[in-house]
Short mmCIF file of C-alpha atoms and ligand atoms in Angstrom, two decimals:
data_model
loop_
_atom_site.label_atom_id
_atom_site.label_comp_id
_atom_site.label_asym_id
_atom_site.label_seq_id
_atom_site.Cartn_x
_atom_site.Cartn_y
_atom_site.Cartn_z
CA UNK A 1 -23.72 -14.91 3.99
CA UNK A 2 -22.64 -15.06 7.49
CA UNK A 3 -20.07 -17.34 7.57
CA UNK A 4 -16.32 -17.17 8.71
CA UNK A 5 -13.19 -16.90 6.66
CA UNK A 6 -11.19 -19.44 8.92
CA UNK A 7 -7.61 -18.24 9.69
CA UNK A 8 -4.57 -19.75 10.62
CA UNK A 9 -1.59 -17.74 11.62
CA UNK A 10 1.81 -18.56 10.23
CA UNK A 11 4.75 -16.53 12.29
CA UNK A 12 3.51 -15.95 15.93
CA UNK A 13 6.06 -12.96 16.74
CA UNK A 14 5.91 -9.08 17.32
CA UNK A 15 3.18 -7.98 14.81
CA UNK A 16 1.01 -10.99 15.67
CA UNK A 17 -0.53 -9.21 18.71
CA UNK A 18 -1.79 -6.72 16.65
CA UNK A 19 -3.61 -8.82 14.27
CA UNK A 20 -4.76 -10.94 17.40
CA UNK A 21 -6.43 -7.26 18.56
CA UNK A 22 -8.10 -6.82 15.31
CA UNK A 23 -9.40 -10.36 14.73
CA UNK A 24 -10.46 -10.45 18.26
CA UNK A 25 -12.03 -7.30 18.05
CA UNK A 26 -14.02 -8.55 15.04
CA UNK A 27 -15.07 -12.24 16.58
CA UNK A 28 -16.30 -10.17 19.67
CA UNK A 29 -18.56 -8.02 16.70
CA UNK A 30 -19.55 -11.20 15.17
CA UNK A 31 -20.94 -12.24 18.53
CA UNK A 32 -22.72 -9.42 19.40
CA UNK A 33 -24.60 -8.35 16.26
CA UNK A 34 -23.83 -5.93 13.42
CA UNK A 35 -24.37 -2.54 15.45
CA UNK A 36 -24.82 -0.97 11.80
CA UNK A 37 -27.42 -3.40 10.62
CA UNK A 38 -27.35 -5.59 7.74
CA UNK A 39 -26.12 -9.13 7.72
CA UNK A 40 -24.32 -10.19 10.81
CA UNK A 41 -20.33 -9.64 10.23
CA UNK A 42 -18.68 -13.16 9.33
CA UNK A 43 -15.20 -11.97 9.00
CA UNK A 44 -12.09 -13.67 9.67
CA UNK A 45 -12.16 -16.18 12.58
CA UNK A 46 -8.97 -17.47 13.78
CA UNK A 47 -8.65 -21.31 13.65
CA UNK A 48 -4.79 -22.16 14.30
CA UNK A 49 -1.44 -20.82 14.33
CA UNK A 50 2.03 -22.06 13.75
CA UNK A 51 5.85 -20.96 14.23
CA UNK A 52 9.29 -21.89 13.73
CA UNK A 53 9.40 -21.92 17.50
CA UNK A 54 6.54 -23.76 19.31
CA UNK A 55 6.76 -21.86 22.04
CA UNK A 56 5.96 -18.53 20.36
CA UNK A 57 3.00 -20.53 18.67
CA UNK A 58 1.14 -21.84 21.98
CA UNK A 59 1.24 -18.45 23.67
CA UNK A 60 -0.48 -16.40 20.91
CA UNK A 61 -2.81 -19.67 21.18
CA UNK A 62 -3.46 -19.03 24.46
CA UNK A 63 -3.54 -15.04 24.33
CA UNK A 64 -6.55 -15.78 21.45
CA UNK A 65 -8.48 -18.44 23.63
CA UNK A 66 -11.23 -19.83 22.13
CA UNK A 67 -10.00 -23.07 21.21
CA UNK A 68 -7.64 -21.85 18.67
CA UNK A 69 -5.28 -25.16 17.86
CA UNK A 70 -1.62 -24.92 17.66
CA UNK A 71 -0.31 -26.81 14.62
CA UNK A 72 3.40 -28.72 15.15
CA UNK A 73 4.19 -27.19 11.47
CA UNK A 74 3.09 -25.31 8.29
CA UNK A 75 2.67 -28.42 6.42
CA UNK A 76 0.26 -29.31 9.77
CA UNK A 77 -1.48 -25.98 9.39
CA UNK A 78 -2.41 -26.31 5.76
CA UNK A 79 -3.43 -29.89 6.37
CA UNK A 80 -6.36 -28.54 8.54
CA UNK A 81 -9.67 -28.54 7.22
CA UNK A 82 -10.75 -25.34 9.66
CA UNK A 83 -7.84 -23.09 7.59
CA UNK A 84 -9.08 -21.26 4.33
CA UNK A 85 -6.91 -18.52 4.37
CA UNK A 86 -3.19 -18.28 5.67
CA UNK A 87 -2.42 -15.19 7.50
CA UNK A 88 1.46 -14.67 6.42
CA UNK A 89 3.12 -12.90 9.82
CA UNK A 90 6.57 -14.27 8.77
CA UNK A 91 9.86 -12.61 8.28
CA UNK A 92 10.11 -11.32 4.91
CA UNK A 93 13.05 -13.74 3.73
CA UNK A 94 9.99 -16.46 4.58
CA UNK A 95 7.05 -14.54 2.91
CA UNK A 96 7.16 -16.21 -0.85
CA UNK A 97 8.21 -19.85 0.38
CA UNK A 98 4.54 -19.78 2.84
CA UNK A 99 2.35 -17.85 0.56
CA UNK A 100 3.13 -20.29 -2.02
CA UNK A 101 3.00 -23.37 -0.03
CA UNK A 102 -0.36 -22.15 1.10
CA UNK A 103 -1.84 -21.10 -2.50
CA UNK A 104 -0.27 -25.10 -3.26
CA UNK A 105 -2.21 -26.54 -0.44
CA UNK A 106 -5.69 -24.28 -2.16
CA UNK A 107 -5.55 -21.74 0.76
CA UNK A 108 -5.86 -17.68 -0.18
CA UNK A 109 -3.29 -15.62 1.43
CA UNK A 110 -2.95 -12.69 3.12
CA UNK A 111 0.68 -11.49 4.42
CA UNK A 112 2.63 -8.99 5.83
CA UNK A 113 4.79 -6.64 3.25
CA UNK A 114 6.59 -6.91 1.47
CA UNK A 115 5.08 -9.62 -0.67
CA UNK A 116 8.53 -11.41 -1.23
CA UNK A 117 12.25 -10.34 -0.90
CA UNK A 118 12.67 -10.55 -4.34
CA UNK A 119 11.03 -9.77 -7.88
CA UNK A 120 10.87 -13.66 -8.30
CA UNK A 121 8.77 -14.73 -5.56
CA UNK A 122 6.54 -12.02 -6.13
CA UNK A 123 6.09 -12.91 -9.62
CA UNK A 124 5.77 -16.66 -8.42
CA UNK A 125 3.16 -15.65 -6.10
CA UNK A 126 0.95 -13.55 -8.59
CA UNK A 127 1.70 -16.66 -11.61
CA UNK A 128 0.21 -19.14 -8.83
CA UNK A 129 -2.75 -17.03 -7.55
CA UNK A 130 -4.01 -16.92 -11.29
CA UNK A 131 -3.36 -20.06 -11.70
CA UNK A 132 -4.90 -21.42 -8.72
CA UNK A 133 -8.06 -18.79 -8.44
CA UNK A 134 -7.25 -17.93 -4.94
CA UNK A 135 -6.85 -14.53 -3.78
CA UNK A 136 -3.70 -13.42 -2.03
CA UNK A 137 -3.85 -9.80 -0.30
CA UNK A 138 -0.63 -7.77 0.98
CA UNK A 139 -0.11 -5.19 3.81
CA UNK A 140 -0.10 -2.45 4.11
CA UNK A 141 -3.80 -2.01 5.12
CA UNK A 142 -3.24 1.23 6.99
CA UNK A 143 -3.69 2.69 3.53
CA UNK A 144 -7.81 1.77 3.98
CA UNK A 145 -7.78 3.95 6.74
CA UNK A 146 -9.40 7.01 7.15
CA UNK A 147 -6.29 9.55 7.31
CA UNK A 148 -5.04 8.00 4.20
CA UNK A 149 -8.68 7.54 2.17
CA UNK A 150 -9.57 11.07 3.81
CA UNK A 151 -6.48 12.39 2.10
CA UNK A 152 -7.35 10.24 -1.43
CA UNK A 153 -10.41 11.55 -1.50
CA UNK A 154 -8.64 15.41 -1.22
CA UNK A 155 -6.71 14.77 -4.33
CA UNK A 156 -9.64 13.05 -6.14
CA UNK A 157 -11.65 15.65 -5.50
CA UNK A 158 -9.21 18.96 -7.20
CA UNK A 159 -9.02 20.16 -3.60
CA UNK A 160 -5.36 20.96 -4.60
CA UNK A 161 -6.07 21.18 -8.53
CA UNK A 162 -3.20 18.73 -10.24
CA UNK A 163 -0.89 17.08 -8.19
CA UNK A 164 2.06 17.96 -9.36
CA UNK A 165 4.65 16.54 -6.68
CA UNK A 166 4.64 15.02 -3.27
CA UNK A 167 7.52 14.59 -0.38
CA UNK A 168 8.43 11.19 1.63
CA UNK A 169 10.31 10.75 4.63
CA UNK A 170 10.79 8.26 6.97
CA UNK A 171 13.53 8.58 9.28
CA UNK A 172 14.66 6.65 12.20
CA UNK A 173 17.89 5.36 13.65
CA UNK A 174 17.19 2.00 13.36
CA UNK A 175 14.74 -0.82 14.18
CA UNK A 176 17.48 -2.48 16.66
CA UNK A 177 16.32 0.68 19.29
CA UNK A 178 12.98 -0.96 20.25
CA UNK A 179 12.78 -5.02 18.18
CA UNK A 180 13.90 -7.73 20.30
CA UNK A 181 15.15 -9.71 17.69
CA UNK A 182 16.05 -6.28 14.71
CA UNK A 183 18.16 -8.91 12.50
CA UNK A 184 15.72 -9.35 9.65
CA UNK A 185 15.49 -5.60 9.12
CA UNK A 186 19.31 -5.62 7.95
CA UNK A 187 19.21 -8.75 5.67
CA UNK A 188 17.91 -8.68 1.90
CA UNK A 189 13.77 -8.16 1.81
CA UNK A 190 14.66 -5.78 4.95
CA UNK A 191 16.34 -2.32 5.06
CA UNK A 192 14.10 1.21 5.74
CA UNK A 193 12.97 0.90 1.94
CA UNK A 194 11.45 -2.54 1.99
CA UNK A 195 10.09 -2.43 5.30
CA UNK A 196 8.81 1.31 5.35
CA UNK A 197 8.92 1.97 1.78
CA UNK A 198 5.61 -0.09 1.84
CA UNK A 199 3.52 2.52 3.75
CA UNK A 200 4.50 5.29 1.99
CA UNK A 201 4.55 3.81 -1.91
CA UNK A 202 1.45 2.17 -1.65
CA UNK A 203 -0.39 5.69 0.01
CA UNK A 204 1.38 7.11 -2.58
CA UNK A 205 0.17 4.66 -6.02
CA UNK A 206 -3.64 5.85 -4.02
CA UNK A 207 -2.74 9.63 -3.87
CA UNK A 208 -0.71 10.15 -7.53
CA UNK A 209 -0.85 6.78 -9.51
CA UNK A 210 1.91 3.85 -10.30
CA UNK A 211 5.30 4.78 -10.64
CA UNK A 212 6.97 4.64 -13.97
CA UNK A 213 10.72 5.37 -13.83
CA UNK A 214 13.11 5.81 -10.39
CA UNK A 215 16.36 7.24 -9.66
CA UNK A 216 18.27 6.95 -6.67
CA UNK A 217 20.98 7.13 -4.26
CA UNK A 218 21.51 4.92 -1.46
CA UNK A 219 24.51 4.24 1.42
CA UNK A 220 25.64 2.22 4.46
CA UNK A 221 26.80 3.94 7.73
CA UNK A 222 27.97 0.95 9.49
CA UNK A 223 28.51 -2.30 8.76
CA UNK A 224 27.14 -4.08 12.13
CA UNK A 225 24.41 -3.08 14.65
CA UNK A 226 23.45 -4.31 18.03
CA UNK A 227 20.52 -5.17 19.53
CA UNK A 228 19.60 -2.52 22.17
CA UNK A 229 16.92 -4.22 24.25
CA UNK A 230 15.29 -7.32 25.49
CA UNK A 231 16.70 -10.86 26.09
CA UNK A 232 19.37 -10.21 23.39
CA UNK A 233 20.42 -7.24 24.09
CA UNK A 234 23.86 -6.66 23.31
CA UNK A 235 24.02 -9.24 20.77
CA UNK A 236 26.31 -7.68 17.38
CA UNK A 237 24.88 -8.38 14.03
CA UNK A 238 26.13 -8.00 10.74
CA UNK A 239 24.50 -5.05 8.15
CA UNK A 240 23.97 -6.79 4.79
CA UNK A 241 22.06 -3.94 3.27
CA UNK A 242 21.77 -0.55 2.93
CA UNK A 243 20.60 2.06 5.25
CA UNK A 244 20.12 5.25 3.86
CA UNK A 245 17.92 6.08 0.73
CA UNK A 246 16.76 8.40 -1.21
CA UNK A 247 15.16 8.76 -4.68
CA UNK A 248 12.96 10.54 -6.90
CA UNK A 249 9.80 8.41 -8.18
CA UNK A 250 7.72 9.22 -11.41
CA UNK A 251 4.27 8.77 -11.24
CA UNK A 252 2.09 7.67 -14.26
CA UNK A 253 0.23 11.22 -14.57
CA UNK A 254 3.65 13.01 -14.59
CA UNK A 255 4.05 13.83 -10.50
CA UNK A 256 7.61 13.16 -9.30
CA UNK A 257 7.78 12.24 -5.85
CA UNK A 258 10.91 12.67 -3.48
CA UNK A 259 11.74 10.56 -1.28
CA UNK A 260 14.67 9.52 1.42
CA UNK A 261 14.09 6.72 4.14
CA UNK A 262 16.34 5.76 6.53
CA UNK A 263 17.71 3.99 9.73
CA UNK A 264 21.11 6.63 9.92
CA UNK A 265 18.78 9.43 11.73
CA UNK A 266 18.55 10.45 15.18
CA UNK A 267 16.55 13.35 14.99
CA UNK A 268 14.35 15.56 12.19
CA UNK A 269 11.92 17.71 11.61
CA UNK A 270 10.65 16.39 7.77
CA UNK A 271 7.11 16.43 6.98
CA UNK A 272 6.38 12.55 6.76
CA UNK A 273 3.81 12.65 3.35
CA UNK A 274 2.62 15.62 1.42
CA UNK A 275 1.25 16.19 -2.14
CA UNK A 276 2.04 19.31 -3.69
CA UNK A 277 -0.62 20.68 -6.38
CA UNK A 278 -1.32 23.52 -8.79
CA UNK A 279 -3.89 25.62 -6.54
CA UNK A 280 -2.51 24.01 -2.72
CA UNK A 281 -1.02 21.22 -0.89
CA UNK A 282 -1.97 18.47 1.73
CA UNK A 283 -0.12 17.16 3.97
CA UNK A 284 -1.06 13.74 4.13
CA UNK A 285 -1.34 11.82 7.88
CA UNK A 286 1.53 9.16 8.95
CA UNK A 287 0.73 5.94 6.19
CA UNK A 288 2.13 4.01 8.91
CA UNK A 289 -1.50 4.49 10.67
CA UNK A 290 -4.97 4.23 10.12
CA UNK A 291 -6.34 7.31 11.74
CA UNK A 292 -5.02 10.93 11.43
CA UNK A 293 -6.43 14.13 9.75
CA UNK A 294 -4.91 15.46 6.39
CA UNK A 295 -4.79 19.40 5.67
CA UNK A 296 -5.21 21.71 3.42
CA UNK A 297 -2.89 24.44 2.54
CA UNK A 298 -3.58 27.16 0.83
CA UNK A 299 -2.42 30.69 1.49
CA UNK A 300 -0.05 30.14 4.07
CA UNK A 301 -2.17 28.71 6.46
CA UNK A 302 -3.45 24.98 6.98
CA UNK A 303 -6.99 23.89 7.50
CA UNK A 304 -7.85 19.89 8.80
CA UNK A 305 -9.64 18.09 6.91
CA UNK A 306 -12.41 16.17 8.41
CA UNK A 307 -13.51 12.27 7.53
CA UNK A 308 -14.61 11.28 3.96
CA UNK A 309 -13.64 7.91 3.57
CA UNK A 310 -11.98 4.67 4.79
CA UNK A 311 -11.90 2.15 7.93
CA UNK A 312 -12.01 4.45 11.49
CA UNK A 313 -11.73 3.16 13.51
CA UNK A 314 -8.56 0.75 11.97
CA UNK A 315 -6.59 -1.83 12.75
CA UNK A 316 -4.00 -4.54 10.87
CA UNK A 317 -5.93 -6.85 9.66
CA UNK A 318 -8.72 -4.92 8.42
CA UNK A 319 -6.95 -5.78 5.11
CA UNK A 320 -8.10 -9.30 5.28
CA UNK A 321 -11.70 -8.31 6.85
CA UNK A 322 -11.82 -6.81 3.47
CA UNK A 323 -10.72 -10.37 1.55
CA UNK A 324 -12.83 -12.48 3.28
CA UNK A 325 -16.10 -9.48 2.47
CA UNK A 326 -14.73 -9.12 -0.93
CA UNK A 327 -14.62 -13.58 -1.53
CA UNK A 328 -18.25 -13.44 0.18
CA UNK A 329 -19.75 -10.95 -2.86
CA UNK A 330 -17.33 -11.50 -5.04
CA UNK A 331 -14.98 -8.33 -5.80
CA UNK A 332 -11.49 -7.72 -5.81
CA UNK A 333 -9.96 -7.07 -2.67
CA UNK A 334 -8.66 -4.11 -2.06
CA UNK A 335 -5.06 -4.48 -0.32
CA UNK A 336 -3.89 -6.69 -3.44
CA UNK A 337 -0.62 -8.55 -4.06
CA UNK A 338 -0.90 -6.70 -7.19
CA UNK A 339 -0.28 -3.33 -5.53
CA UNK A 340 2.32 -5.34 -3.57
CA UNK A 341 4.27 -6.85 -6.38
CA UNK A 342 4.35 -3.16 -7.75
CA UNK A 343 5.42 -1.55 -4.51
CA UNK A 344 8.24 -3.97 -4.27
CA UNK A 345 9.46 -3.89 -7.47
CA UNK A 346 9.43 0.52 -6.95
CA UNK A 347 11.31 -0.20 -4.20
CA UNK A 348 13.90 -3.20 -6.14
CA UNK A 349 14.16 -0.98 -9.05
CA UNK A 350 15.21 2.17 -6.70
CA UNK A 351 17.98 0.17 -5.30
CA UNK A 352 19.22 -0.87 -8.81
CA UNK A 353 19.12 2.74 -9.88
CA UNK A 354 20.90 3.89 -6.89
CA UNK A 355 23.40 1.22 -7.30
CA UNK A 356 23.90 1.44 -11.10
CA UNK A 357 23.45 5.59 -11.09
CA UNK A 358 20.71 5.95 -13.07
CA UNK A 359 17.05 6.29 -13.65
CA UNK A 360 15.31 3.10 -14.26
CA UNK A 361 11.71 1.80 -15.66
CA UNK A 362 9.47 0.27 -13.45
CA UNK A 363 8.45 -2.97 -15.12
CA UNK A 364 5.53 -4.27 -13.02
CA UNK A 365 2.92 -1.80 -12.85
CA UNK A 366 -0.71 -1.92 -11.71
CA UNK A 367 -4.00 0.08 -12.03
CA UNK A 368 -4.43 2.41 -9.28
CA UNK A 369 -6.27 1.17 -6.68
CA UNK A 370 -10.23 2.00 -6.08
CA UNK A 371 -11.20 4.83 -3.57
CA UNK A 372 -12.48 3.29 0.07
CA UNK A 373 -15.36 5.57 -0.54
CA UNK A 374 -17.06 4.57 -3.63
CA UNK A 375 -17.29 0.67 -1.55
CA UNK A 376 -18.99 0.14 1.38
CA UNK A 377 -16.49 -0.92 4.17
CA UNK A 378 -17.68 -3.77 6.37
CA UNK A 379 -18.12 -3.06 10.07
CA UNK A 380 -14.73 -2.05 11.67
CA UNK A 381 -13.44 -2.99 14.97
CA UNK A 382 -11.56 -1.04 17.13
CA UNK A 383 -8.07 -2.28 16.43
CA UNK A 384 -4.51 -1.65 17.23
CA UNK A 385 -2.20 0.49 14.63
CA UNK A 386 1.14 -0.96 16.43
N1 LIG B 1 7.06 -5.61 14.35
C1 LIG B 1 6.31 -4.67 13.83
O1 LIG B 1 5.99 -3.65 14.46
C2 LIG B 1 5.80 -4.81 12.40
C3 LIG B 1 4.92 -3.84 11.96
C4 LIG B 1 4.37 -3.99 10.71
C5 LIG B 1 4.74 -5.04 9.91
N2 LIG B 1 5.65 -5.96 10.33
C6 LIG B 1 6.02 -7.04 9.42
O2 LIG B 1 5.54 -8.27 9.96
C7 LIG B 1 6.42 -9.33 9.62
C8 LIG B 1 6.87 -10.02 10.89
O3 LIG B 1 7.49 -9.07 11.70
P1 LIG B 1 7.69 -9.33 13.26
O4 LIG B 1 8.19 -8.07 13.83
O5 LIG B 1 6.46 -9.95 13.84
O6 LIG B 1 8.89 -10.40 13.21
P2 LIG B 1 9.30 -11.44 14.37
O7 LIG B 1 10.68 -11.87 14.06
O8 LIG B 1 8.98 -10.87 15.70
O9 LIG B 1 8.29 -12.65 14.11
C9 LIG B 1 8.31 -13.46 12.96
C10 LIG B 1 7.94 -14.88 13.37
O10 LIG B 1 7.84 -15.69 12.20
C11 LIG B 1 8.39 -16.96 12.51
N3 LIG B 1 8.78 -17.60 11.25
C12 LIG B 1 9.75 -17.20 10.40
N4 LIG B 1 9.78 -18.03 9.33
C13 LIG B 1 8.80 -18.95 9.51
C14 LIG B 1 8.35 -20.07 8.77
N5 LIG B 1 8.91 -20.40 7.60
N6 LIG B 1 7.33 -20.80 9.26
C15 LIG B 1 6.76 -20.48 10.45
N7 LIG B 1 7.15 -19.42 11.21
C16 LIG B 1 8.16 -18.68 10.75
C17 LIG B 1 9.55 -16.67 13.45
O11 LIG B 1 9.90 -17.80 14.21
C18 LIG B 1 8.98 -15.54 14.29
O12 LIG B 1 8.33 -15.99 15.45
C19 LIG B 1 7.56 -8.71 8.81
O13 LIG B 1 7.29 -8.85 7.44
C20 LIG B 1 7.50 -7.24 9.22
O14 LIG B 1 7.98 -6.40 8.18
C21 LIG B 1 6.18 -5.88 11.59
#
């Protein structure tokens, strides 16, 4: 009780920052005393952090303070005796080749989604965690949140009788508007499925159950993009995958879920989540956040919802506050790379369909994850949802 899960960072680059808020956040907790009584917080403490490019590496060093080392390589990094647990902030091309070097060098794991580009290194991954008896969680965590538990806990509760069907959209014109360096986004393990397909899927496994079978349809506007801001800007890139997709998912209780994300839209006005039942609907808060209200609808008017469950305040990262509580009394954690090997192959399987024209079975499934509520969710700090 009371001790640290020691972290070290792999990938210093865009999302790091907001991990560096939430682990910050939660060392600043540690020091002051749990405000909500109990044991004192122990958390995750970060130790080190690597990168590709050393320069990325030293300034999130020096952003974190604290003495946090820089390592000269992974292979450095999981050579350190003050690392328990890798914090995967790579691109996902890079996400199976770390997680499993780390599980290889006895470190758990917790990593940005998806949890590999492919069906194989997510299968390697969950073979090696067994294997090995470490734990390795995935993002998304903004599905612990309160908007998304609060919503859960609707459903759960018959607030809208039997789900019956839910919508999903996620539309944008492309990650190359606002990421100085979009590329990875438009090579396999990227595209708006696998990088916001996670959000939505893995609210949507909480809200209506694992997906069985998918169908789907999928296309390519353009075949190069080019990066509109920062040092790069300018720069032409190739588009290796596609760009616009839709589907229809079938959910283990019978719900069918539609669903269309994309980088080919300027502007729309789609609901972003919402869960259709037999006696009224919710519409369910962005799943790209932790905080939001979900509401009710029921006779042609809509009624918020207030807090019943999950992390609020939230912030990334509070995935792996919730590994290193669940290693100290010994539960599952709840963001697990089982969820995430599910959610990707949903996502792989869609594709397929889409490509082959026809529905498909989903062959790695999961149990539906537990409720926030019926847990006890360690002291939160006030994070970032960048
Ligand atoms: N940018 C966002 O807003 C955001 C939000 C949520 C999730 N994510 C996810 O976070 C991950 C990282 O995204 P990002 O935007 O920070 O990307 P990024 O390109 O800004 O940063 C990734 C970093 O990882 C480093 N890296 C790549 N392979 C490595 C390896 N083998 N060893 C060490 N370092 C390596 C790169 O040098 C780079 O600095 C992706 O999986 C992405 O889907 C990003």
């Amino acid at each position: 009780m009371g001790e640290s899960l020691n972290v070290g960072i792999v990938g210093a680059g865009n999302i790091s920052r907001a991990y560096l808020t939430t682990l910050t956040a939660l060392r600043d907790l540690r020091r002051s005393g749990d405000p909500l009584g109990g044991d004192p917080p122990h958390g995750p403490r970060l130790t080190a952090v690597t990168d590709l490019d050393p320069a990325r590496a030293h300034r999130l060093a020096e952003e974190a303070g604290d003495g946090v080392a820089v390592a000269g390589s992974l292979a450095e990094l999981l050579a350190r005796e003050d690392v328990d647990a890798v914090l995967n902030l790579t691109v996902p091309a890079a996400h199976a080749e770390v997680t499993l070097a780390a599980l290889d060098a006895g470190k758990h794991v917790y990593g940005e989604k998806p949890l590999a580009a492919d069906r194989e290194g997510a299968d390697a991954i969950l073979t090696r965690a067994r294997a090995t008896g470490l734990r390795v969680g995935c993002a998304p965590d903004t599905v612990l949140g309160s908007g998304l538990q609060t919503a859960r806990a609707a459903v759960d509760d018959g607030l809208i009788g039997t789900p019956l069907a839910a919508s999903a959209f996620m539309t944008c014109p492309g990650h190359e508007s606002w990421h100085p360096d979009p590329e990875f986004y438009y090579r396999p393990g990227g595209g708006p499925l696998l990088d916001m397909g996670p959000y939505y899927l893995s609210a949507l496994v909480h809200l209506l159950g694992p997906v069985t079978r998918v169908t789907g349809a999928a296309s390519r506007a353009r075949v190069e993009r080019v990066v509109a801001g920062g040092p790069r800007a300018g720069t032409r890139f190739p588009v290796e995958i596609d760009t616009h997709v839709t589907g229809v998912l079938h959910h283990v209780g019978g719900a069918l879920t539609t669903l269309a994300m994309s980088f080919d839209v300027h502007a729309a006005r789609l609901p972003l989540l919402e869960v259709y039942g037999t006696t009224g609907s919710l519409s369910v808060p962005d799943p790209n956040l932790f905080e939001g209200s979900p509401a009710l609808g029921r006779g042609g008017s809509w009624t918020p919802l207030p807090h019943a469950a999950g992390y609020r305040p939230g912030g990334r990262g509070v995935g792996l506050a919730d590994l290193a509580d669940a290693l100290r009394d010994s539960r599952p954690h709840l963001a697990s790379a089982e969820l995430g090997a599910h959610v990707l192959d949903t996502m792989l399987t869609l594709l397929d369909a889409a490509r082959e024209g026809r529905t498909l079975p989903v062959t790695r499934t999961t149990d539906r994850p537990p409720a926030m509520r019926d847990l006890s969710p360690p002291p939160v700090p006030a994070g970032s949802d960048a």
